[in-house]
Amino acid sequence: MTTTAIYPGTFDPITKGHIDLVVRASKLFNRVIVAVAINPGKEPTFSLQERVDLAKQTLSELNNVEVCGFKGLLVDVAKQNGAGVILRGLRAVSDFEHEFQLAGMNRKMQPDIETLFLTPAEQFTYISSSLVREIAALGGDVSDFVAPCVEAALKAKLI
Ligand code: COA
């Protein structure tokens, strides 16, 4: 039985949709590792350290949740941390094709690690980090989508 799950993403920045998923996962697994990818391909707005720090602040009340940054292959980080499950969120059908590909590749590289999908609560299904960044940069209110510390960081970075 696996007791550790790893939840990877770019988290640029972490949103209430991500948090909703981590809370659900924290009830299913003994240990949940939120793994923040360096992901240079996405040219993130926040540095890796900033994204890790914001995730840590946001998730500090969940005792069985850890946050780490990583570069390199996700399956290697999962293996090193004893995680038998990769968690991903599915918000809409449009997420499926990309997620199906990632899950397939990860299984090919590491057959004994399973990918498990969770769906966020309905009110978070349309949130994405890039839309949150766009709204914040244009002076919109993002308080429904991100935690107060993330809202402050977005204002400091983008406005
Ligand atoms: N709530 C809100 N938003 C969510 C969400 C949720 N529950 N789940 C996903 N999203 C959003 C993200 O905010 C992001 O939005 P954006 O594109 O507007 O920024 C989008 O959905 C998907 O981003 P993310 O979850 O970060 O996935 P990704 O596709 O950018 O990253 C990795 C995927 C990091 C897991 C993948 O690139 C990886 O594993 N990298 C490591 C290297 C590796 O192993 N590569 C081989 C893979 S086979």
mmCIF file of C-alpha atoms and ligand atoms in Angstrom:
data_model
loop_
_atom_site.group_PDB
_atom_site.id
_atom_site.type_symbol
_atom_site.label_atom_id
_atom_site.label_comp_id
_atom_site.label_asym_id
_atom_site.label_seq_id
_atom_site.Cartn_x
_atom_site.Cartn_y
_atom_site.Cartn_z
ATOM 1 C CA MET A 1 0.000 0.000 0.000
ATOM 2 C CA THR A 2 1.311 3.427 -0.895
ATOM 3 C CA THR A 3 1.108 6.131 1.735
ATOM 4 C CA THR A 4 2.985 8.924 0.010
ATOM 5 C CA ALA A 5 1.703 10.889 -2.973
ATOM 6 C CA ILE A 6 3.492 13.563 -4.954
ATOM 7 C CA TYR A 7 1.584 16.465 -6.502
ATOM 8 C CA PRO A 8 3.723 18.164 -9.171
ATOM 9 C CA GLY A 9 3.076 21.417 -10.978
ATOM 10 C CA THR A 10 4.527 24.781 -11.878
ATOM 11 C CA PHE A 11 2.408 26.573 -9.249
ATOM 12 C CA ASP A 12 3.058 30.023 -10.755
ATOM 13 C CA PRO A 13 1.482 30.876 -8.364
ATOM 14 C CA ILE A 14 -0.414 28.351 -6.231
ATOM 15 C CA THR A 15 -4.187 28.983 -6.450
ATOM 16 C CA LYS A 16 -7.209 28.025 -4.372
ATOM 17 C CA GLY A 17 -7.831 25.294 -6.964
ATOM 18 C CA HIS A 18 -4.457 23.724 -6.183
ATOM 19 C CA ILE A 19 -5.088 24.117 -2.437
ATOM 20 C CA ASP A 20 -8.466 22.400 -2.764
ATOM 21 C CA LEU A 21 -6.737 19.442 -4.392
ATOM 22 C CA VAL A 22 -4.004 19.250 -1.743
ATOM 23 C CA VAL A 23 -6.596 19.320 1.061
ATOM 24 C CA ARG A 24 -8.451 16.419 -0.577
ATOM 25 C CA ALA A 25 -5.202 14.494 -1.056
ATOM 26 C CA SER A 26 -4.105 15.116 2.544
ATOM 27 C CA LYS A 27 -7.152 13.129 3.684
ATOM 28 C CA LEU A 28 -6.347 10.212 1.392
ATOM 29 C CA PHE A 29 -2.603 9.817 1.964
ATOM 30 C CA ASN A 30 -0.362 9.800 5.042
ATOM 31 C CA ARG A 31 2.072 12.138 3.336
ATOM 32 C CA VAL A 32 1.628 14.512 0.401
ATOM 33 C CA ILE A 33 4.595 16.160 -1.293
ATOM 34 C CA VAL A 34 3.812 19.265 -3.327
ATOM 35 C CA ALA A 35 6.626 19.311 -5.877
ATOM 36 C CA VAL A 36 7.202 22.653 -7.570
ATOM 37 C CA ALA A 37 8.815 22.197 -10.997
ATOM 38 C CA ILE A 38 11.511 24.601 -12.159
ATOM 39 C CA ASN A 39 9.817 24.398 -15.616
ATOM 40 C CA PRO A 40 11.980 26.824 -17.670
ATOM 41 C CA GLY A 41 9.776 26.082 -20.714
ATOM 42 C CA LYS A 42 6.952 28.092 -19.129
ATOM 43 C CA GLU A 43 9.182 31.068 -18.199
ATOM 44 C CA PRO A 44 7.488 31.409 -14.796
ATOM 45 C CA THR A 45 6.707 34.858 -13.374
ATOM 46 C CA PHE A 46 7.817 33.825 -9.880
ATOM 47 C CA SER A 47 11.221 32.244 -9.245
ATOM 48 C CA LEU A 48 11.342 28.655 -8.054
ATOM 49 C CA GLN A 49 12.152 29.841 -4.517
ATOM 50 C CA GLU A 50 9.235 32.302 -4.546
ATOM 51 C CA ARG A 51 6.812 29.615 -5.777
ATOM 52 C CA VAL A 52 8.027 27.186 -3.102
ATOM 53 C CA ASP A 53 7.750 29.849 -0.378
ATOM 54 C CA LEU A 54 4.205 30.828 -1.424
ATOM 55 C CA ALA A 55 3.110 27.172 -1.477
ATOM 56 C CA LYS A 56 4.671 26.625 1.968
ATOM 57 C CA GLN A 57 2.909 29.654 3.450
ATOM 58 C CA THR A 58 -0.397 28.686 1.893
ATOM 59 C CA LEU A 59 -0.294 25.053 3.019
ATOM 60 C CA SER A 60 1.339 25.517 6.433
ATOM 61 C CA GLU A 61 -1.706 24.292 8.359
ATOM 62 C CA LEU A 62 -1.701 20.862 6.742
ATOM 63 C CA ASN A 63 0.561 18.740 8.927
ATOM 64 C CA ASN A 64 1.107 15.891 6.484
ATOM 65 C CA VAL A 65 1.948 18.125 3.507
ATOM 66 C CA GLU A 66 5.503 19.039 2.469
ATOM 67 C CA VAL A 67 6.629 21.402 -0.277
ATOM 68 C CA CYS A 68 9.818 21.074 -2.294
ATOM 69 C CA GLY A 69 11.249 22.456 -5.515
ATOM 70 C CA PHE A 70 12.674 20.141 -8.147
ATOM 71 C CA LYS A 71 14.440 19.995 -11.463
ATOM 72 C CA GLY A 72 14.902 16.844 -13.489
ATOM 73 C CA LEU A 73 12.433 14.052 -14.017
ATOM 74 C CA LEU A 74 9.324 13.880 -11.855
ATOM 75 C CA VAL A 75 9.478 10.069 -11.652
ATOM 76 C CA ASP A 76 13.011 10.293 -10.205
ATOM 77 C CA VAL A 77 11.892 12.754 -7.519
ATOM 78 C CA ALA A 78 8.901 10.530 -6.750
ATOM 79 C CA LYS A 79 11.148 7.483 -6.395
ATOM 80 C CA GLN A 80 13.689 9.336 -4.221
ATOM 81 C CA ASN A 81 10.877 10.392 -1.880
ATOM 82 C CA GLY A 82 9.164 7.000 -1.728
ATOM 83 C CA ALA A 83 6.018 8.277 -3.463
ATOM 84 C CA GLY A 84 4.004 5.542 -5.168
ATOM 85 C CA VAL A 85 1.377 7.903 -6.556
ATOM 86 C CA ILE A 86 1.574 10.982 -8.778
ATOM 87 C CA LEU A 87 -1.439 13.220 -8.238
ATOM 88 C CA ARG A 88 -2.812 15.508 -10.919
ATOM 89 C CA GLY A 89 -5.919 17.648 -11.099
ATOM 90 C CA LEU A 90 -8.461 17.335 -13.899
ATOM 91 C CA ARG A 91 -10.571 20.470 -14.247
ATOM 92 C CA ALA A 92 -12.201 19.913 -17.613
ATOM 93 C CA VAL A 93 -12.131 17.594 -20.605
ATOM 94 C CA SER A 94 -9.542 19.914 -22.176
ATOM 95 C CA ASP A 95 -7.008 18.883 -19.494
ATOM 96 C CA PHE A 96 -7.389 15.223 -20.358
ATOM 97 C CA GLU A 97 -5.273 14.818 -23.482
ATOM 98 C CA HIS A 98 -2.170 16.432 -21.985
ATOM 99 C CA GLU A 99 -2.616 14.571 -18.702
ATOM 100 C CA PHE A 100 -3.137 11.251 -20.511
ATOM 101 C CA GLN A 101 0.180 11.770 -22.312
ATOM 102 C CA LEU A 102 2.090 12.719 -19.140
ATOM 103 C CA ALA A 103 0.654 9.744 -17.256
ATOM 104 C CA GLY A 104 1.575 7.387 -20.093
ATOM 105 C CA MET A 105 5.143 8.648 -20.342
ATOM 106 C CA ASN A 106 5.636 8.542 -16.593
ATOM 107 C CA ARG A 107 4.282 4.979 -16.450
ATOM 108 C CA LYS A 108 6.615 3.940 -19.275
ATOM 109 C CA MET A 109 9.604 5.338 -17.356
ATOM 110 C CA GLN A 110 8.498 4.065 -13.943
ATOM 111 C CA PRO A 111 5.818 1.343 -14.193
ATOM 112 C CA ASP A 112 5.384 0.957 -10.437
ATOM 113 C CA ILE A 113 4.260 4.571 -9.904
ATOM 114 C CA GLU A 114 0.560 5.195 -10.536
ATOM 115 C CA THR A 115 -0.956 8.505 -11.662
ATOM 116 C CA LEU A 116 -4.163 9.379 -9.865
ATOM 117 C CA PHE A 117 -6.517 12.202 -10.896
ATOM 118 C CA LEU A 118 -8.627 14.269 -8.550
ATOM 119 C CA THR A 119 -11.185 16.886 -9.541
ATOM 120 C CA PRO A 120 -11.319 20.222 -7.723
ATOM 121 C CA ALA A 121 -14.511 21.638 -6.219
ATOM 122 C CA GLU A 122 -16.817 23.111 -8.856
ATOM 123 C CA GLN A 123 -16.036 26.750 -8.061
ATOM 124 C CA PHE A 124 -12.363 26.153 -8.870
ATOM 125 C CA THR A 125 -12.733 24.329 -12.177
ATOM 126 C CA TYR A 126 -12.082 27.421 -14.290
ATOM 127 C CA ILE A 127 -9.071 28.788 -12.354
ATOM 128 C CA SER A 128 -5.623 28.713 -13.920
ATOM 129 C CA SER A 129 -2.439 30.382 -12.753
ATOM 130 C CA SER A 130 -1.947 32.268 -16.012
ATOM 131 C CA LEU A 131 -5.454 33.794 -15.903
ATOM 132 C CA VAL A 132 -4.907 34.790 -12.277
ATOM 133 C CA ARG A 133 -1.622 36.487 -13.249
ATOM 134 C CA GLU A 134 -3.326 38.297 -16.134
ATOM 135 C CA ILE A 135 -6.200 39.565 -13.951
ATOM 136 C CA ALA A 136 -3.758 40.703 -11.233
ATOM 137 C CA ALA A 137 -1.506 42.487 -13.755
ATOM 138 C CA LEU A 138 -4.532 44.399 -15.070
ATOM 139 C CA GLY A 139 -5.536 45.498 -11.569
ATOM 140 C CA GLY A 140 -8.419 43.030 -11.104
ATOM 141 C CA ASP A 141 -9.459 41.429 -7.837
ATOM 142 C CA VAL A 142 -7.987 37.937 -7.447
ATOM 143 C CA SER A 143 -8.964 37.373 -3.811
ATOM 144 C CA ASP A 144 -11.478 34.666 -4.784
ATOM 145 C CA PHE A 145 -8.775 32.696 -6.565
ATOM 146 C CA VAL A 146 -5.650 32.896 -4.371
ATOM 147 C CA ALA A 147 -4.688 33.146 -0.689
ATOM 148 C CA PRO A 148 -3.964 36.638 0.739
ATOM 149 C CA CYS A 149 -0.159 36.104 0.758
ATOM 150 C CA VAL A 150 -0.270 35.158 -2.937
ATOM 151 C CA GLU A 151 -2.468 38.161 -3.731
ATOM 152 C CA ALA A 152 0.099 40.428 -2.054
ATOM 153 C CA ALA A 153 2.966 38.755 -3.934
ATOM 154 C CA LEU A 154 1.137 39.196 -7.252
ATOM 155 C CA LYS A 155 0.568 42.896 -6.540
ATOM 156 C CA ALA A 156 4.219 43.396 -5.607
ATOM 157 C CA LYS A 157 5.444 41.536 -8.701
ATOM 158 C CA LEU A 158 3.026 42.624 -11.420
ATOM 159 C CA ILE A 159 1.560 46.035 -10.657
HETATM 160 N N1 COA B 1 -6.557 24.319 -9.773
HETATM 161 C C1 COA B 1 -6.216 25.386 -10.475
HETATM 162 N N2 COA B 1 -5.410 25.370 -11.505
HETATM 163 C C2 COA B 1 -4.887 24.193 -11.872
HETATM 164 C C3 COA B 1 -5.205 23.011 -11.193
HETATM 165 C C4 COA B 1 -6.082 23.103 -10.093
HETATM 166 N N3 COA B 1 -6.448 22.043 -9.378
HETATM 167 N N4 COA B 1 -4.551 22.000 -11.788
HETATM 168 C C5 COA B 1 -3.866 22.531 -12.814
HETATM 169 N N5 COA B 1 -4.061 23.853 -12.868
HETATM 170 C C6 COA B 1 -3.554 24.790 -13.869
HETATM 171 C C7 COA B 1 -2.237 25.388 -13.521
HETATM 172 O O1 COA B 1 -2.400 26.557 -12.771
HETATM 173 C C8 COA B 1 -1.659 25.633 -14.882
HETATM 174 O O2 COA B 1 -2.199 26.803 -15.403
HETATM 175 P P1 COA B 1 -1.383 27.726 -16.393
HETATM 176 O O3 COA B 1 -0.964 26.861 -17.545
HETATM 177 O O4 COA B 1 -2.357 28.769 -16.738
HETATM 178 O O5 COA B 1 -0.205 28.225 -15.624
HETATM 179 C C9 COA B 1 -2.190 24.478 -15.723
HETATM 180 O O6 COA B 1 -3.336 24.055 -15.067
HETATM 181 C C10 COA B 1 -1.288 23.288 -15.822
HETATM 182 O O7 COA B 1 -0.108 23.537 -15.185
HETATM 183 P P2 COA B 1 0.641 22.578 -14.201
HETATM 184 O O8 COA B 1 -0.258 21.880 -13.275
HETATM 185 O O9 COA B 1 1.761 23.356 -13.613
HETATM 186 O O10 COA B 1 1.139 21.516 -15.146
HETATM 187 P P3 COA B 1 2.202 21.714 -16.197
HETATM 188 O O11 COA B 1 1.619 21.007 -17.359
HETATM 189 O O12 COA B 1 2.685 23.090 -16.372
HETATM 190 O O13 COA B 1 3.406 20.950 -15.503
HETATM 191 C C11 COA B 1 4.631 19.065 -14.790
HETATM 192 C C12 COA B 1 3.472 19.642 -15.594
HETATM 193 C C13 COA B 1 5.418 20.075 -13.998
HETATM 194 C C14 COA B 1 4.024 18.078 -13.856
HETATM 195 C C15 COA B 1 5.514 18.379 -15.846
HETATM 196 O O14 COA B 1 5.996 19.349 -16.734
HETATM 197 C C16 COA B 1 6.652 17.627 -15.216
HETATM 198 O O15 COA B 1 6.475 16.550 -14.692
HETATM 199 N N6 COA B 1 7.878 18.209 -15.283
HETATM 200 C C17 COA B 1 9.082 17.595 -14.736
HETATM 201 C C18 COA B 1 9.963 17.048 -15.850
HETATM 202 C C19 COA B 1 9.462 15.708 -16.310
HETATM 203 O O16 COA B 1 9.402 14.737 -15.590
HETATM 204 N N7 COA B 1 9.122 15.672 -17.603
HETATM 205 C C20 COA B 1 8.609 14.490 -18.244
HETATM 206 C C21 COA B 1 7.114 14.430 -18.144
HETATM 207 S S1 COA B 1 6.489 12.973 -18.893
#
